[in-house]
Amino acid sequence: MFSLLKRYRDVLLVTALLLYPLGTYLSSGHRGRDPNFVDRAVLWIAAPIQGGLTAIATGLGDAVSGYVALRGSHEEALACRSALAETRAELHTLREAEGTNARLKAMLGYVESTVEPEIAARVIGINLSPHFLSMRINRGEDDAVRKGMPVVTPEGVVGQVVSAVGGSADVMLVSDPASRVGVTIQRSRVRATAVGVGDGKSLALDNAARGDDVIDGDLVITSGTDGVFPQGLVIGKIEDVRRVSAGMFLSASVAPAVNLRGVEEVLVVPLTASAPPAALLPTTRPR
Amino acid sequence: MRAAIMLGLTLLLLSVESVAVKLFGFSVTRIDVTLVLVVFLGLRANPVEGAFTAFGVGYLLDVFTGRPTGLYPFLAVLVFLLVRLLASFVDARARGLFALMAAAATFGHALLAVFFSWLTSLGGTGTVATLSGVPLQVGLSLVTAFLIWPLLLKLDPGHERPQSGVLL
């Protein structure tokens, strides 16, 4: 028996190397596994390399664009001074309103809910599989980033943390086919689901009935019903609404509010945050 | 030693690729040229060492996808074995033929990846979008194989493919 094993040792080893990962893949399918010790070690080595390369590339880009931007900087400085004066005046007004708001809240006995601050992170790489649209950020478990946390920018939703290790985390983009986000049409309050199409550019509106009030240009925001994303974050705008003669549901595309290909800095929203900060809320109000 | 160098090179290439994709603003198309190393191993390494190193290359790519499933280690070992099989019919130790073989392997790898992803995904979503990036991937592998050939020969100067025609 042992002599047989010894004789076919090479064949058995190569066969095991071929079949073990296949078995793992077929049993876990598209879900993947949580990072193990070896994965963590690889990411621990890779994250600083990716961060360093990103910093070098960004630095070079900034140097070139900075040189180009010097032309016409005087006019820009004058415009900035003018804008600053206007902003100061606006700030004064807002402080007055804030004071009034605080007094009124105190009169009503309003209890302020505690919202933890978002974790700012930098995108250090795009993950290398066309079958799973995700990116890597330079904040991980060490910075209190956890699996399942929503990732946003001031423009809108980017995705969701799918794995976090020491100094980095992977974020599944909303455009990935596995992504599902509970949404509301801001104007008509129709509820639906935004599903990633997989082309990296758009999402599809799912579960919206044919008779629902949805038109091109409608703003789509998170409904908060999926238990992941806080209510009121911008997903994008409705495009290309189609109502076929037969069937229960309408079809529509959603153009993401965030340029998912060009995003560089993101905010990770802690799970305990029950509501998004004002800076992340849509600027247009319902009609 | 050779395996460690190959894995180090893979890690470096994957890091560069992930940053390059971000800089160039690709959405679905990914650029991955690590399969060139697997093809090189298929032509010049012995079966066990080559299979282990190919597994390592695939494993690193799997970790870099952000959702390790085991698909890429399997495909890397499969490609390694297929290249060994093919090399018994074609002597691809010249630069040009190596580049062509790397391009062909990338094409086959991409199709197999799409097939297995379709097999395990709900309704095969995203398959068409994924296929659109294959020509770019093949072209990049061709160019990379052509450019990286002298470096690979320097890293591995003395090992000629043993007994061509024998798979294992």
XYZ file of C-alpha atoms in Angstrom:
455
model
C 0.000 0.000 0.000
C 2.753 2.435 1.039
C 4.873 1.448 -1.932
C 1.884 2.136 -4.172
C 1.411 5.570 -2.568
C 5.096 6.268 -2.927
C 5.044 5.202 -6.548
C 2.112 7.477 -7.436
C 2.984 10.254 -4.979
C 3.514 12.907 -7.662
C 0.317 12.056 -9.491
C -1.663 12.100 -6.237
C -0.167 15.429 -5.181
C -0.955 17.119 -8.493
C -4.444 15.608 -8.547
C -5.074 16.908 -5.016
C -3.854 20.382 -6.035
C -6.312 20.296 -8.918
C -9.336 18.815 -7.206
C -9.183 20.427 -3.753
C -9.806 23.994 -4.981
C -12.424 22.725 -7.446
C -14.264 21.001 -4.611
C -14.040 24.148 -2.498
C -15.383 26.243 -5.363
C -18.273 23.953 -6.183
C -19.270 23.651 -2.532
C -19.057 27.365 -1.706
C -20.064 28.666 -5.144
C -20.095 32.416 -5.530
C -20.248 33.156 -1.830
C -16.536 32.739 -1.146
C -15.004 32.185 2.248
C -14.058 34.424 5.115
C -10.361 35.312 5.116
C -8.244 32.628 6.792
C -4.774 32.956 8.319
C -2.953 32.700 4.984
C -5.339 35.157 3.271
C -4.741 37.631 6.088
C -0.975 37.224 5.769
C -1.143 37.851 2.006
C -3.330 40.926 2.486
C -1.090 42.134 5.307
C 1.838 42.108 2.865
C -0.115 43.377 -0.141
C -2.012 46.302 1.422
C 1.097 48.470 2.087
C 2.396 47.717 -1.436
C -0.944 48.768 -2.943
C -1.084 51.817 -0.665
C 2.463 52.815 -1.629
C 1.829 52.376 -5.351
C -1.410 54.378 -5.074
C 0.409 57.157 -3.200
C 3.156 57.293 -5.846
C 0.653 57.349 -8.708
C -1.506 59.982 -6.985
C 1.559 62.082 -6.141
C 2.739 62.056 -9.748
C -0.748 62.908 -10.984
C -1.073 65.739 -8.453
C 2.325 67.142 -9.431
C 1.381 67.244 -13.103
C -2.110 68.643 -12.496
C -0.697 71.124 -9.953
C 1.702 72.510 -12.525
C -1.072 72.803 -15.094
C -3.349 74.422 -12.513
C -0.860 77.213 -11.852
C -2.044 78.814 -15.040
C -4.977 81.033 -14.147
C -4.546 80.502 -10.413
C -4.782 84.255 -9.690
C -8.296 84.463 -11.153
C -9.219 81.341 -9.248
C -7.916 82.818 -5.984
C -10.070 85.914 -6.477
C -13.121 83.749 -7.147
C -12.348 81.698 -4.024
C -12.131 84.848 -1.863
C -15.480 85.971 -3.133
C -17.007 82.532 -2.452
C -15.450 82.494 1.024
C -17.083 85.814 1.908
C -20.459 84.473 0.810
C -19.935 81.253 2.780
C -19.066 83.191 5.950
C -22.289 85.132 5.671
C -24.200 81.879 5.145
C -22.442 80.272 8.123
C -23.535 83.123 10.350
C -27.139 82.581 9.316
C -26.851 78.819 9.890
C -25.426 79.355 13.388
C -28.413 81.481 14.216
C -30.720 78.752 12.929
C -28.790 76.093 14.869
C -29.229 78.043 18.085
C -32.941 78.393 17.473
C -33.169 74.684 16.624
C -31.398 73.699 19.865
C -33.754 75.860 21.935
C -36.821 74.392 20.251
C -35.516 70.831 20.719
C -34.918 71.498 24.382
C -38.484 72.798 24.706
C -39.867 69.638 23.055
C -37.718 67.290 25.175
C -36.144 65.852 21.982
C -33.502 63.159 22.620
C -30.517 63.338 20.251
C -29.638 59.904 18.846
C -25.973 58.963 19.020
C -24.425 58.411 15.622
C -20.839 57.217 15.468
C -18.578 59.089 13.078
C -17.900 57.539 9.683
C -14.496 56.032 8.994
C -12.740 57.817 6.143
C -10.797 55.494 3.844
C -8.807 55.655 0.658
C -9.270 53.267 -2.269
C -5.960 51.473 -2.774
C -6.905 49.044 -5.514
C -9.579 47.456 -7.636
C -9.885 43.727 -7.105
C -8.838 41.603 -10.033
C -11.878 39.599 -10.993
C -14.431 40.602 -13.606
C -16.832 38.204 -11.893
C -16.876 40.136 -8.635
C -16.882 43.931 -8.786
C -15.116 45.124 -5.669
C -12.402 47.450 -4.448
C -9.902 47.468 -1.604
C -9.699 50.291 0.947
C -6.917 51.140 3.378
C -8.985 50.712 6.550
C -9.705 47.345 8.140
C -10.407 45.574 11.399
C -7.782 47.684 13.182
C -9.874 50.767 12.363
C -13.171 49.151 13.474
C -14.272 48.361 9.924
C -16.442 45.234 9.955
C -18.107 42.981 7.415
C -21.520 44.282 6.351
C -20.830 47.979 6.916
C -22.154 50.326 4.193
C -19.607 52.347 2.215
C -20.615 55.735 0.855
C -19.348 59.044 -0.492
C -21.052 62.440 -0.143
C -22.545 61.784 -3.621
C -24.151 58.481 -2.650
C -23.781 54.768 -2.001
C -20.665 52.883 -3.143
C -21.205 49.415 -1.703
C -20.799 47.190 1.303
C -17.805 45.736 3.170
C -17.596 42.001 2.422
C -14.381 41.226 4.271
C -12.074 43.117 6.597
C -8.617 42.181 7.802
C -6.029 44.123 9.823
C -5.292 47.142 7.657
C -7.559 46.719 4.668
C -11.074 45.750 3.652
C -12.817 44.643 0.468
C -15.949 46.473 -0.635
C -18.517 44.899 -2.968
C -19.785 47.617 -5.309
C -23.507 48.217 -5.766
C -22.983 47.407 -9.458
C -21.954 43.802 -8.697
C -24.617 41.250 -9.717
C -24.706 39.925 -6.141
C -25.600 43.365 -4.741
C -29.201 44.031 -3.625
C -30.207 47.312 -2.014
C -33.667 48.175 -0.729
C -34.632 51.532 -2.289
C -37.373 54.122 -2.383
C -38.252 56.464 -5.245
C -37.916 59.772 -3.462
C -40.728 61.590 -5.313
C -43.446 58.930 -5.167
C -42.174 56.840 -2.192
C -42.464 53.646 -4.269
C -40.371 50.840 -2.795
C -38.214 48.517 -4.912
C -34.814 46.831 -5.051
C -31.708 48.117 -6.849
C -29.789 45.189 -8.309
C -26.276 45.267 -9.811
C -26.201 44.377 -13.497
C -22.525 43.433 -13.633
C -21.447 45.885 -16.334
C -19.947 48.202 -13.719
C -21.989 51.156 -14.968
C -25.615 50.710 -14.042
C -28.107 49.029 -11.750
C -31.527 47.605 -12.514
C -34.720 48.422 -10.658
C -36.331 45.209 -9.465
C -39.663 44.457 -7.777
C -41.371 47.658 -8.930
C -44.941 46.931 -10.057
C -46.058 47.983 -13.551
C -48.516 50.477 -12.168
C -46.062 52.148 -9.785
C -45.335 55.835 -10.208
C -41.786 55.745 -11.594
C -40.534 58.092 -14.318
C -37.181 58.900 -15.908
C -35.083 61.214 -13.754
C -36.586 60.134 -10.420
C -34.093 60.144 -7.561
C -33.563 56.714 -5.970
C -32.605 56.633 -2.285
C -32.066 53.806 0.178
C -35.194 52.695 2.012
C -33.407 51.274 5.051
C -35.456 48.089 4.778
C -32.527 45.819 3.859
C -30.936 46.134 7.276
C -27.623 47.247 5.786
C -27.895 50.754 4.405
C -29.323 53.597 6.502
C -32.415 55.248 5.099
C -32.079 58.236 2.779
C -28.739 57.719 1.015
C -28.669 58.494 -2.689
C -28.305 55.509 -5.039
C -28.819 57.255 -8.384
C -31.375 58.367 -10.941
C -33.948 56.389 -12.882
C -33.312 55.932 -16.590
C -35.112 54.144 -19.388
C -38.389 53.138 -17.711
C -40.180 50.462 -19.749
C -43.638 49.014 -19.147
C -44.236 45.967 -21.262
C -47.801 45.038 -22.144
C -47.644 41.777 -20.190
C -46.136 41.062 -16.791
C -46.417 42.351 -13.272
C -43.272 44.463 -13.052
C -41.774 47.403 -14.911
C -38.129 47.515 -15.904
C -35.824 50.472 -15.426
C -32.145 51.267 -15.112
C -30.592 53.241 -12.298
C -27.571 55.389 -13.125
C -25.409 55.401 -9.972
C -24.879 58.797 -8.357
C -21.271 57.858 -7.616
C -18.745 57.399 -10.390
C -17.751 53.896 -9.273
C -14.787 53.809 -11.632
C -13.242 57.009 -10.359
C -13.984 56.968 -6.634
C -10.850 57.603 -4.546
C -12.006 58.366 -1.005
C -14.956 56.766 0.752
C -16.675 56.762 4.135
C -17.456 53.529 5.977
C -20.668 53.927 7.986
C -20.557 52.121 11.356
C -23.388 49.641 11.833
C -24.647 51.490 14.868
C -25.296 54.622 12.845
C -29.063 54.739 12.561
C -29.251 57.706 10.232
C -26.849 59.200 7.703
C -25.251 62.562 8.484
C -26.667 65.628 6.802
C -23.773 65.799 4.339
C -24.801 62.450 2.835
C -28.482 63.210 2.423
C -29.874 64.156 -0.999
C -30.034 67.876 -1.628
C -33.310 67.826 -3.578
C -36.483 67.485 -1.584
C -39.652 65.591 -2.555
C -42.071 67.569 -4.628
C 13.754 29.280 -4.400
C 12.290 29.493 -7.889
C 8.802 29.083 -6.446
C 9.434 31.890 -3.938
C 10.651 34.213 -6.694
C 7.636 33.371 -8.857
C 5.218 34.003 -5.988
C 6.960 37.259 -5.086
C 6.734 38.379 -8.700
C 3.050 37.398 -8.769
C 2.325 39.427 -5.643
C 4.064 42.448 -7.125
C 2.285 42.095 -10.480
C -1.123 41.733 -8.821
C -0.525 44.819 -6.667
C 0.504 46.853 -9.717
C -2.494 45.576 -11.685
C -5.009 46.463 -8.990
C -3.659 50.014 -8.795
C -3.450 50.313 -12.595
C -7.112 49.302 -12.979
C -8.053 52.029 -10.514
C -5.932 54.650 -12.306
C -7.252 53.790 -15.751
C -10.837 53.735 -14.475
C -11.845 50.347 -15.871
C -15.233 49.103 -14.715
C -15.567 45.452 -15.681
C -12.407 44.794 -17.633
C -9.615 43.659 -15.414
C -5.997 43.372 -16.426
C -4.295 40.276 -15.136
C -1.084 38.960 -16.615
C -0.040 36.476 -13.928
C -1.133 33.598 -16.152
C 2.017 34.266 -18.171
C 3.981 32.927 -15.196
C 1.844 29.771 -15.104
C 2.524 29.206 -18.819
C 6.243 29.672 -18.192
C 6.071 27.092 -15.399
C 4.225 24.716 -17.708
C 7.057 24.939 -20.192
C 10.016 24.687 -17.842
C 9.151 23.389 -14.364
C 8.817 19.776 -13.239
C 5.247 18.606 -12.562
C 5.106 18.744 -8.772
C 7.060 21.946 -8.262
C 5.240 23.566 -11.185
C 1.810 22.482 -9.943
C 2.535 23.797 -6.437
C 3.780 27.124 -7.788
C 0.857 27.394 -10.214
C -1.481 26.696 -7.275
C 0.277 29.509 -5.361
C -0.105 31.929 -8.276
C -3.818 31.059 -8.555
C -4.253 31.338 -4.801
C -2.794 34.858 -4.768
C -5.084 35.881 -7.619
C -7.995 34.359 -5.698
C -7.173 36.475 -2.634
C -6.828 39.564 -4.824
C -10.328 39.109 -6.229
C -11.732 40.130 -2.857
C -13.891 37.011 -2.633
C -11.700 33.894 -2.559
C -13.650 30.910 -3.835
C -10.985 28.429 -4.982
C -11.755 28.960 -8.679
C -8.457 30.550 -9.634
C -6.119 28.016 -7.940
C -8.022 25.268 -9.757
C -7.800 27.058 -13.110
C -4.098 27.852 -12.633
C -3.218 24.185 -11.992
C -5.449 23.129 -14.899
C -3.774 25.615 -17.260
C -0.349 24.448 -16.034
C -1.221 20.832 -16.909
C -2.752 21.774 -20.269
C 0.339 23.800 -21.199
C 2.525 20.808 -20.325
C 0.338 18.649 -22.517
C 0.438 21.149 -25.373
C 4.206 21.565 -25.043
C 4.638 17.911 -25.881
C 3.323 18.700 -29.361
C 4.692 22.241 -29.828
C 8.134 23.419 -28.814
C 7.217 26.844 -27.393
C 10.551 27.763 -25.862
C 11.091 30.618 -28.342
C 9.950 34.086 -27.328
C 7.253 34.516 -29.966
C 5.709 31.108 -29.479
C 5.746 31.588 -25.711
C 3.810 34.839 -26.150
C 1.286 33.140 -28.436
C 0.849 30.288 -25.999
C 0.345 32.755 -23.136
C -2.352 34.535 -25.179
C -4.079 31.240 -25.985
C -3.904 30.176 -22.334
C -5.393 33.506 -21.227
C -8.250 33.068 -23.687
C -8.954 29.540 -22.450
C -8.618 30.632 -18.818
C -11.087 33.498 -19.325
C -13.651 31.224 -21.004
C -13.327 28.612 -18.260
C -13.677 31.296 -15.575
C -16.835 32.606 -17.246
C -18.203 29.075 -17.589
C -17.649 28.177 -13.932
C -18.994 31.543 -12.769
C -22.095 31.034 -14.902
C -22.434 27.526 -13.465
C -22.632 28.791 -9.905
C -24.381 32.145 -10.336
C -28.067 32.851 -10.308
C -29.218 33.188 -13.926
C -25.657 33.763 -15.166
C -25.824 37.480 -14.419
C -22.921 39.565 -15.647
C -21.564 36.890 -18.011
C -21.886 38.938 -21.201
C -20.315 41.981 -19.577
C -17.413 39.844 -18.382
C -16.754 38.388 -21.834
C -16.371 41.878 -23.292
C -13.072 42.276 -21.457
C -11.482 39.068 -22.795
C -9.862 40.503 -25.989
C -8.052 43.193 -23.979
C -6.931 40.589 -21.472
C -5.562 38.350 -24.237
C -3.749 41.253 -25.916
C -2.156 42.343 -22.651
C -0.991 38.813 -21.895
C 0.563 38.583 -25.370
C 2.493 41.822 -24.893
C 3.489 41.002 -21.309
C 4.710 37.527 -22.252
C 6.840 39.029 -25.008
C 8.299 41.698 -22.701
C 8.782 39.577 -19.594
C 10.464 36.635 -21.385
C 14.079 37.864 -20.876
C 13.410 38.492 -17.174
C 11.940 35.013 -16.724
C 14.938 33.465 -18.449
C 17.236 35.353 -16.083
C 15.269 34.124 -13.083
C 15.342 30.587 -14.398
C 18.385 30.174 -16.630
C 19.179 26.507 -16.273
C 15.955 24.532 -16.284
C 14.874 23.200 -19.605
C 11.573 21.415 -19.836
C 12.219 17.794 -18.836
C 11.043 14.999 -21.112
C 8.580 16.760 -23.294
C 5.541 14.648 -24.002
C 5.080 13.456 -20.425
C 2.199 15.106 -18.569
C 3.149 13.922 -15.065
